[in-house]
Coordinates of C-alpha atoms in Angstrom, one line a residue:
M1 CA -98.6 -46.0 -60.7
R2 CA -96.7 -49.0 -61.1
A3 CA -96.7 -51.1 -64.3
D4 CA -97.9 -53.8 -62.0
D5 CA -101.1 -52.5 -60.6
K6 CA -102.1 -50.7 -64.4
M7 CA -102.2 -55.1 -65.2
K8 CA -103.9 -55.8 -62.2
G9 CA -106.8 -53.1 -63.2
I10 CA -106.9 -54.4 -66.5
V11 CA -107.6 -57.7 -65.3
C12 CA -110.2 -57.0 -63.2
Y13 CA -111.6 -54.3 -65.8
V14 CA -111.6 -57.7 -68.3
F15 CA -113.3 -59.6 -65.6
L16 CA -116.1 -57.7 -64.2
Q17 CA -116.9 -57.9 -67.7
L18 CA -117.4 -61.6 -68.4
L19 CA -119.0 -61.7 -65.4
L20 CA -121.6 -58.8 -67.2
L21 CA -122.2 -61.0 -70.3
Q22 CA -122.3 -64.5 -68.8
D23 CA -125.4 -62.2 -66.4
V24 CA -127.0 -61.4 -70.3
M25 CA -126.4 -64.9 -71.7
T26 CA -128.3 -66.4 -68.9
Q27 CA -131.2 -64.2 -69.4
T28 CA -131.5 -64.6 -73.5
I29 CA -131.0 -68.1 -73.8
P30 CA -134.4 -69.3 -71.3
E31 CA -136.4 -66.5 -73.7
L32 CA -135.6 -68.4 -76.6
D33 CA -136.3 -71.9 -74.9
L34 CA -139.3 -70.2 -74.0
K35 CA -140.5 -69.3 -77.5
G36 CA -139.7 -72.8 -78.8
R37 CA -138.0 -71.2 -81.7
D38 CA -136.0 -73.9 -83.5
L39 CA -133.1 -72.0 -86.0
D40 CA -132.0 -74.8 -88.0
I41 CA -135.8 -75.3 -89.0
E42 CA -136.7 -71.2 -90.1
K43 CA -134.0 -71.3 -91.6
K44 CA -134.4 -70.7 -95.6
I45 CA -134.1 -73.9 -97.7
N46 CA -132.4 -73.9 -101.6
I47 CA -134.4 -76.8 -102.9
G48 CA -133.5 -75.8 -106.5
F49 CA -130.7 -75.7 -109.1
A50 CA -127.8 -74.5 -108.0
K51 CA -126.7 -71.0 -109.7
P52 CA -124.8 -71.6 -113.0
P53 CA -121.1 -71.0 -113.4
T54 CA -120.2 -68.8 -115.0
S55 CA -116.7 -68.3 -117.4
L56 CA -115.2 -64.7 -116.9
P57 CA -112.8 -63.5 -120.7
D58 CA -109.4 -63.7 -119.9
T59 CA -107.2 -60.4 -118.8
K60 CA -107.1 -59.6 -123.1
E61 CA -110.7 -60.3 -123.8
R62 CA -111.9 -58.3 -120.9
Q63 CA -109.9 -55.0 -121.9
A64 CA -111.1 -55.7 -125.1
I65 CA -114.1 -55.6 -124.4
I66 CA -113.3 -52.5 -122.3
K67 CA -112.1 -50.5 -124.8
E68 CA -115.3 -51.7 -127.0
V69 CA -117.6 -50.2 -124.3
K70 CA -115.6 -46.9 -124.0
K71 CA -115.9 -45.8 -127.7
S72 CA -119.7 -46.9 -128.1
L73 CA -121.1 -44.9 -124.5
G74 CA -120.1 -41.9 -126.4
G75 CA -122.3 -42.3 -129.4
L76 CA -125.2 -44.0 -127.3
G77 CA -125.1 -40.8 -124.9
R78 CA -125.7 -39.0 -127.8
S79 CA -128.0 -41.2 -129.2
S80 CA -129.8 -41.4 -126.8
R81 CA -130.0 -37.7 -126.2
T82 CA -131.5 -36.6 -130.0
K83 CA -134.2 -39.8 -129.3
K84 CA -132.7 -42.0 -132.2
L85 CA -131.2 -45.0 -129.8
N86 CA -133.1 -48.1 -130.7
I87 CA -133.5 -50.6 -127.6
S88 CA -134.6 -54.5 -127.9
L89 CA -136.8 -54.7 -125.8
E90 CA -136.3 -58.7 -126.4
E91 CA -132.4 -58.8 -126.2
A92 CA -133.1 -56.7 -123.1
R93 CA -135.7 -59.5 -121.3
K94 CA -133.2 -62.4 -122.3
N95 CA -130.3 -60.2 -120.8
W96 CA -132.4 -60.0 -118.0
L97 CA -133.5 -63.3 -117.2
K98 CA -129.5 -64.3 -117.8
E99 CA -127.8 -62.1 -115.3
N100 CA -130.5 -60.5 -112.3
G101 CA -134.4 -62.3 -113.3
P102 CA -133.6 -65.6 -111.3
E103 CA -132.9 -63.0 -108.1
E104 CA -135.6 -60.2 -108.7
I105 CA -138.3 -63.2 -109.6
K106 CA -137.5 -65.1 -106.1
R107 CA -137.9 -62.4 -104.5
I108 CA -141.4 -61.1 -106.0
A109 CA -142.4 -64.5 -104.7
E110 CA -140.9 -64.1 -102.0
H111 CA -143.2 -61.1 -101.8
Y112 CA -146.7 -62.6 -102.5
G113 CA -145.8 -66.1 -100.1
V114 CA -145.8 -68.0 -103.4
Y115 CA -142.7 -70.3 -101.6
E116 CA -144.1 -70.1 -98.0
S117 CA -147.9 -71.2 -98.9
L118 CA -146.7 -73.8 -101.6
Y119 CA -142.7 -74.8 -100.1
Q120 CA -142.7 -73.9 -96.5
H121 CA -139.3 -73.4 -95.5
G122 CA -138.2 -74.5 -99.1
Y123 CA -137.7 -71.5 -101.9
F124 CA -136.1 -72.4 -105.3
L125 CA -134.1 -69.3 -108.4
P126 CA -136.3 -69.4 -111.3
Y127 CA -133.3 -70.3 -113.8
L128 CA -135.1 -71.2 -116.3
P129 CA -137.4 -68.7 -118.2
I130 CA -140.6 -70.1 -119.5
N131 CA -143.6 -68.8 -121.0
I132 CA -146.8 -69.0 -120.2
Y133 CA -149.6 -67.7 -122.6
Y134 CA -153.5 -67.6 -122.9
D135 CA -155.0 -66.3 -126.1
Y136 CA -157.2 -63.4 -125.9
D137 CA -158.5 -63.5 -129.3
A138 CA -157.3 -64.8 -133.3
E139 CA -155.3 -61.9 -133.0
S140 CA -154.3 -61.2 -129.0
V141 CA -152.8 -63.7 -126.2
T142 CA -152.6 -63.1 -122.6
P143 CA -149.2 -63.5 -120.9
V144 CA -148.4 -65.1 -117.9
Y145 CA -146.0 -63.0 -115.3
H146 CA -145.0 -62.8 -112.2
G147 CA -148.3 -61.0 -110.6
N148 CA -150.6 -59.9 -113.0
I149 CA -153.7 -59.8 -112.9
I150 CA -155.0 -61.9 -115.7
Y151 CA -159.5 -61.6 -115.4
A152 CA -160.8 -65.3 -114.7
K153 CA -162.9 -64.9 -118.3
E154 CA -159.8 -64.6 -120.0
T155 CA -158.0 -68.6 -118.7
Q156 CA -161.3 -70.4 -119.5
S157 CA -159.1 -72.8 -121.9
A158 CA -155.9 -73.9 -120.8
P159 CA -153.2 -71.9 -122.1
T160 CA -149.7 -72.3 -124.3
V161 CA -146.5 -73.6 -123.0
K162 CA -143.1 -73.4 -123.8
F163 CA -139.8 -73.1 -123.0
N164 CA -136.5 -74.7 -123.2
S165 CA -134.8 -78.4 -122.4
G166 CA -133.2 -80.8 -124.0
P167 CA -134.5 -83.3 -126.4
E168 CA -134.3 -86.3 -124.1
D169 CA -134.9 -84.3 -121.3
L170 CA -138.7 -85.1 -119.3
W171 CA -140.3 -82.3 -117.2
T172 CA -143.4 -82.7 -115.3
L173 CA -145.9 -79.1 -114.7
V174 CA -148.1 -78.2 -111.9
L175 CA -150.9 -75.7 -111.7
T176 CA -152.4 -74.9 -108.5
N177 CA -154.4 -72.0 -106.2
P178 CA -153.2 -71.8 -102.8
D179 CA -156.5 -69.4 -101.7
G180 CA -159.6 -71.5 -103.0
H181 CA -160.2 -74.8 -101.2
L182 CA -163.6 -74.0 -100.0
E183 CA -163.3 -76.4 -96.3
D184 CA -158.8 -76.9 -95.1
N185 CA -157.0 -73.5 -95.7
N186 CA -154.1 -75.6 -95.5
S187 CA -154.7 -77.2 -98.7
E188 CA -154.7 -76.6 -101.9
Y189 CA -157.1 -77.2 -105.2
L190 CA -154.9 -78.8 -108.6
H191 CA -155.9 -76.9 -111.5
W192 CA -153.7 -79.0 -114.3
L193 CA -151.3 -81.7 -113.4
V194 CA -149.1 -83.1 -116.9
A195 CA -146.0 -85.1 -116.0
N196 CA -143.5 -87.0 -118.3
I197 CA -143.2 -84.2 -120.6
K198 CA -140.4 -84.9 -123.4
G199 CA -138.3 -82.2 -125.0
G200 CA -140.4 -79.5 -124.1
D201 CA -143.6 -79.9 -126.0
L202 CA -146.4 -80.5 -123.9
S203 CA -148.7 -82.3 -126.1
T204 CA -145.8 -85.7 -124.6
G205 CA -147.0 -85.3 -121.9
E206 CA -149.2 -87.5 -119.4
T207 CA -151.9 -85.3 -118.7
I208 CA -152.6 -86.5 -115.5
V209 CA -155.4 -83.9 -114.3
D210 CA -156.6 -82.0 -117.2
Y211 CA -156.8 -78.4 -116.5
L212 CA -160.2 -76.5 -114.7
R213 CA -160.2 -73.1 -115.0
P214 CA -159.2 -70.3 -112.2
I215 CA -162.7 -70.1 -110.2
P216 CA -162.2 -66.9 -107.8
Y217 CA -165.7 -66.8 -105.8
L218 CA -167.6 -63.4 -104.9
G219 CA -166.2 -61.8 -102.0
T220 CA -162.5 -63.2 -101.9
G221 CA -160.5 -61.2 -103.3
Y222 CA -157.4 -62.2 -105.5
H223 CA -156.2 -65.4 -105.8
R224 CA -153.0 -66.9 -107.1
Y225 CA -152.5 -69.7 -109.7
I226 CA -148.2 -70.7 -109.9
F227 CA -147.2 -72.9 -112.1
V228 CA -144.6 -74.3 -111.2
L229 CA -142.0 -76.2 -113.9
Y230 CA -140.2 -79.0 -112.6
K231 CA -137.4 -81.5 -113.6
Q232 CA -137.6 -84.9 -113.7
D233 CA -134.4 -87.2 -113.1
G234 CA -136.0 -90.2 -115.4
R235 CA -139.7 -91.3 -116.0
L236 CA -142.2 -91.3 -113.2
D237 CA -145.0 -93.2 -112.3
F238 CA -147.5 -90.4 -110.9
S239 CA -151.1 -93.3 -111.1
Q240 CA -151.7 -92.7 -107.6
Y241 CA -152.9 -88.6 -108.5
K242 CA -154.5 -89.4 -111.6
K243 CA -158.7 -88.1 -112.5
E244 CA -161.6 -89.0 -114.1
Q245 CA -161.6 -86.8 -117.2
P246 CA -163.0 -84.4 -117.1
C247 CA -162.1 -84.5 -113.6
L248 CA -165.3 -81.6 -112.8
N249 CA -165.2 -82.7 -108.3
L250 CA -163.5 -80.0 -106.5
P251 CA -162.8 -82.2 -103.4
D252 CA -160.9 -84.9 -105.6
R253 CA -158.6 -82.2 -106.9
T254 CA -157.4 -81.3 -103.8
F255 CA -153.7 -80.8 -103.5
K256 CA -150.8 -80.2 -101.1
T257 CA -147.7 -79.0 -103.3
Y258 CA -145.5 -79.6 -99.6
D259 CA -146.1 -83.5 -99.9
F260 CA -145.9 -83.7 -103.8
Y261 CA -143.0 -82.9 -103.3
K262 CA -141.6 -84.6 -100.1
S263 CA -143.1 -87.1 -101.3
H264 CA -140.8 -87.5 -105.1
Q265 CA -137.9 -84.6 -104.0
Q266 CA -135.1 -87.1 -105.4
E267 CA -136.5 -87.5 -108.7
L268 CA -138.1 -83.7 -109.1
T269 CA -136.4 -80.3 -109.0
P270 CA -138.3 -77.3 -109.6
A271 CA -136.5 -75.4 -112.4
S272 CA -138.9 -72.2 -113.3
L273 CA -141.7 -70.7 -111.7
A274 CA -144.6 -67.8 -113.3
F275 CA -148.2 -67.4 -111.7
F276 CA -151.1 -64.3 -111.9
Q277 CA -153.7 -63.1 -110.2
S278 CA -157.0 -63.6 -110.9
V279 CA -160.7 -62.1 -109.4
W280 CA -164.3 -62.5 -109.4
D281 CA -166.3 -61.9 -112.4
T282 CA -169.9 -63.0 -114.1
S283 CA -168.4 -65.8 -115.6
V284 CA -167.8 -67.7 -112.6
K285 CA -171.2 -68.4 -112.0
D286 CA -172.1 -69.9 -114.9
F287 CA -168.8 -72.0 -115.0
L288 CA -170.1 -72.3 -111.5
H289 CA -173.1 -73.3 -112.5
H290 CA -174.0 -75.1 -115.1
T291 CA -170.0 -77.5 -115.2
L292 CA -169.9 -77.8 -111.9
K293 CA -173.5 -77.9 -110.9
M294 CA -173.3 -76.4 -107.4
K295 CA -174.2 -73.0 -105.9
E296 CA -171.7 -70.0 -105.6
P297 CA -169.9 -69.2 -103.1
H298 CA -170.3 -66.0 -101.6
F299 CA -167.9 -64.3 -99.4
E300 CA -169.2 -61.1 -97.7
Y301 CA -167.9 -58.7 -94.5
V302 CA -170.2 -58.2 -91.9
Q303 CA -170.2 -54.7 -91.3
P304 CA -170.3 -54.8 -87.1
P305 CA -173.3 -51.5 -86.7
D306 CA -172.2 -48.7 -85.9
Y307 CA -171.5 -47.2 -82.1
F308 CA -173.7 -44.1 -81.0
C309 CA -173.6 -42.9 -78.0
D310 CA -176.5 -42.3 -76.0
Q311 CA -179.2 -40.2 -77.3
T312 CA -179.7 -36.3 -75.4
D313 CA -182.4 -34.7 -75.1
Y314 CA -180.6 -30.7 -76.6
P315 CA -177.2 -32.5 -78.1
H316 CA -174.5 -29.4 -78.3
L317 CA -173.4 -28.5 -81.9
E318 CA -175.5 -30.1 -83.5
P319 CA -177.4 -29.7 -86.6
F320 CA -181.0 -32.4 -85.0
N321 CA -181.9 -33.5 -88.6
L322 CA -178.4 -35.0 -88.5
Y323 CA -178.0 -36.2 -85.5
L324 CA -182.1 -37.5 -85.3
D325 CA -181.2 -39.4 -88.9
K326 CA -178.0 -41.1 -86.8
Y327 CA -181.1 -42.9 -84.5
R328 CA -182.4 -43.9 -87.3
P329 CA -183.4 -47.4 -88.5
P330 CA -180.5 -47.3 -91.4
K331 CA -183.6 -49.8 -93.3
D332 CA -186.0 -46.6 -93.2
L333 CA -183.6 -43.6 -94.4
R334 CA -182.7 -46.6 -97.7
K335 CA -186.6 -46.7 -98.0
E336 CA -186.9 -43.2 -97.9
V337 CA -184.9 -42.5 -100.4
F338 CA -186.0 -45.3 -102.6
L339 CA -189.8 -44.1 -102.0
K340 CA -188.4 -40.8 -103.4
R341 CA -186.7 -42.6 -106.2
M342 CA -189.8 -44.2 -107.2
S343 CA -191.8 -40.8 -107.2
F344 CA -190.1 -39.4 -110.6
V345 CA -189.5 -42.4 -112.5
D346 CA -191.8 -43.2 -115.2
P347 CA -190.4 -47.0 -117.2
F348 CA -192.4 -46.0 -120.4
K349 CA -190.1 -43.4 -120.4
D350 CA -186.2 -42.2 -119.7
E351 CA -185.2 -40.6 -117.0
P352 CA -184.3 -36.6 -117.1
P353 CA -180.5 -35.7 -116.7
K354 CA -179.0 -33.5 -114.5
A355 CA -179.8 -30.2 -114.4
K356 CA -177.5 -27.6 -116.6
F357 CA -177.7 -25.7 -112.8
P358 CA -178.9 -27.8 -110.3
N359 CA -178.3 -24.8 -107.0
I360 CA -180.0 -22.2 -108.9
K361 CA -183.5 -21.9 -107.4
T362 CA -186.5 -19.5 -107.5
S363 CA -186.7 -17.3 -105.5
A364 CA -190.8 -19.3 -104.4
E365 CA -188.4 -22.2 -103.8
T366 CA -186.3 -20.2 -101.2
Y367 CA -188.7 -18.5 -99.8
D368 CA -188.8 -19.3 -96.2
T369 CA -186.9 -22.5 -96.0
P370 CA -184.9 -23.2 -93.1
E371 CA -181.8 -23.1 -93.3
W372 CA -181.1 -27.2 -92.9
R373 CA -183.1 -28.1 -95.5
W374 CA -182.0 -26.1 -97.9
A375 CA -178.6 -28.1 -97.0
V376 CA -180.9 -31.2 -97.7
L377 CA -181.9 -30.3 -101.2
W378 CA -178.6 -28.8 -102.1
K379 CA -176.9 -32.9 -100.8
Q380 CA -180.0 -34.4 -103.3
D381 CA -179.6 -32.1 -106.4
N382 CA -175.8 -32.9 -105.9
R383 CA -176.6 -36.6 -105.2
I384 CA -174.0 -36.5 -101.7
G385 CA -174.2 -39.0 -99.2
R386 CA -177.6 -41.0 -98.6
F387 CA -178.9 -39.3 -102.1
R388 CA -176.5 -41.4 -103.8
E389 CA -178.9 -43.8 -104.8
L390 CA -180.9 -41.2 -107.3
E391 CA -179.4 -42.0 -109.7
P392 CA -179.4 -41.3 -113.4
Y393 CA -176.7 -38.3 -112.3
S394 CA -174.3 -41.1 -111.9
A395 CA -174.9 -42.3 -115.2
Y396 CA -173.9 -39.2 -117.9
P397 CA -170.4 -38.8 -118.6
R398 CA -169.2 -35.8 -117.5
P399 CA -168.2 -33.5 -120.3
P400 CA -164.2 -33.5 -120.8
F401 CA -161.6 -31.6 -119.7
K402 CA -159.5 -29.5 -121.6
P403 CA -156.7 -27.4 -120.4
W404 CA -155.7 -24.3 -121.6
T405 CA -152.9 -24.2 -124.0
G406 CA -152.7 -20.3 -124.9
R407 CA -153.7 -20.8 -128.2
R408 CA -156.2 -17.9 -129.5
L409 CA -159.4 -19.5 -131.0
K410 CA -160.1 -18.0 -134.9
S411 CA -163.8 -18.2 -135.8
T412 CA -163.4 -21.4 -138.4
D413 CA -162.7 -23.5 -135.0
H414 CA -166.4 -23.6 -134.7
D415 CA -170.0 -24.2 -136.1
E416 CA -172.2 -21.9 -136.9
L417 CA -173.5 -22.1 -133.5
G418 CA -170.6 -21.6 -132.4
N419 CA -169.5 -25.3 -130.9
R420 CA -165.3 -26.0 -131.3
R421 CA -165.0 -28.7 -133.5
V422 CA -162.5 -30.9 -131.7
E423 CA -162.1 -34.6 -132.7
G424 CA -166.3 -35.3 -132.3
Q425 CA -166.1 -34.1 -129.2
V426 CA -168.0 -30.5 -128.2
Y427 CA -166.2 -28.0 -126.2
Y428 CA -168.0 -24.0 -125.3
D429 CA -165.2 -21.1 -125.9
T430 CA -165.4 -18.0 -127.1
I431 CA -165.2 -16.9 -130.7
V432 CA -162.1 -14.4 -131.6
N433 CA -162.1 -12.9 -134.6
E434 CA -159.0 -11.6 -135.8

């Protein structure tokens, strides 16, 4: 084959590939247009501070550090194997916050949908560490991290907030709940807003909206309560958000972080983030009734009725009692169990405990008892299936389980009745006299 023919073949091959690529592009681009996707709008935007620069030591300092680390590795490994290595958790946390902490916190916040709920396509890296905690009692506190669960009864008073700041810096602290609005799913409830905080001292700030404790409603699951700390470029006027104190009207606390930040994005920059989750407890009901003077909203999932095939005269390979119970109204089945329970309940006496051997029956009880009836009695005695409502068996704790340790028991390990003495609990074991 001559060189000219070979070159012509290569040119034809490239030309065909270009035609094929053009055909693919004409099919792909209209699909993107039909979906209405705008890649510029969907791009995530960093609305926070840029990553602070890190200064690297010169070559001689780096070599000295590497030598020192290599020398200490042997000692650290030996101390770790002998369980003599002591590590300061506080120092480890500080190093983590300086190096990988902001990226990890951002990843956690994205997992919980914090940025999407507050800023839509915006995000920020929380380079400023913040410590927030609720007073649990006189000696203990409940800290706020990044998604930990705190019960609503532990958040009744405003938390303590601490962070590092310059003496003249101004800050704004916002606490919002994007999951609890009763009228608009795209709105939030503003639980706390303190502005013009000087030098990291919360008492110097101006309380725009006073603190409202979390109120996750019954049946709505876990609610996210998000703290965001903004750095101000100067003193700001938030009189448009000012509410009477105490503000006990939930509609007045309607808030949108996206609109708030959009109107002040030239003066505010988010610098720190912390959030927790809370779930309903009885303190929420008391707060709604006695403080907010409103009825407690209940949210329940309506279970659709179970579907069963049309009833037949002769069901194949199905126990007739279970088959007929499927077509009975559930209310009648619950009523039957309730009447059975009331038949042996005495309001003036304690209910008898569960029998030690509930499955052992006398010959008179088992005489001429059909198998299907025996299965029903077994479920009733063991509180299985619909007979779970027959208390109080589930109210009695089970005896603790002690695995076999391989030690031979001595007679001195037991009292005069043969019960084993172990930390105030009674175990029944075989006495071995040595």
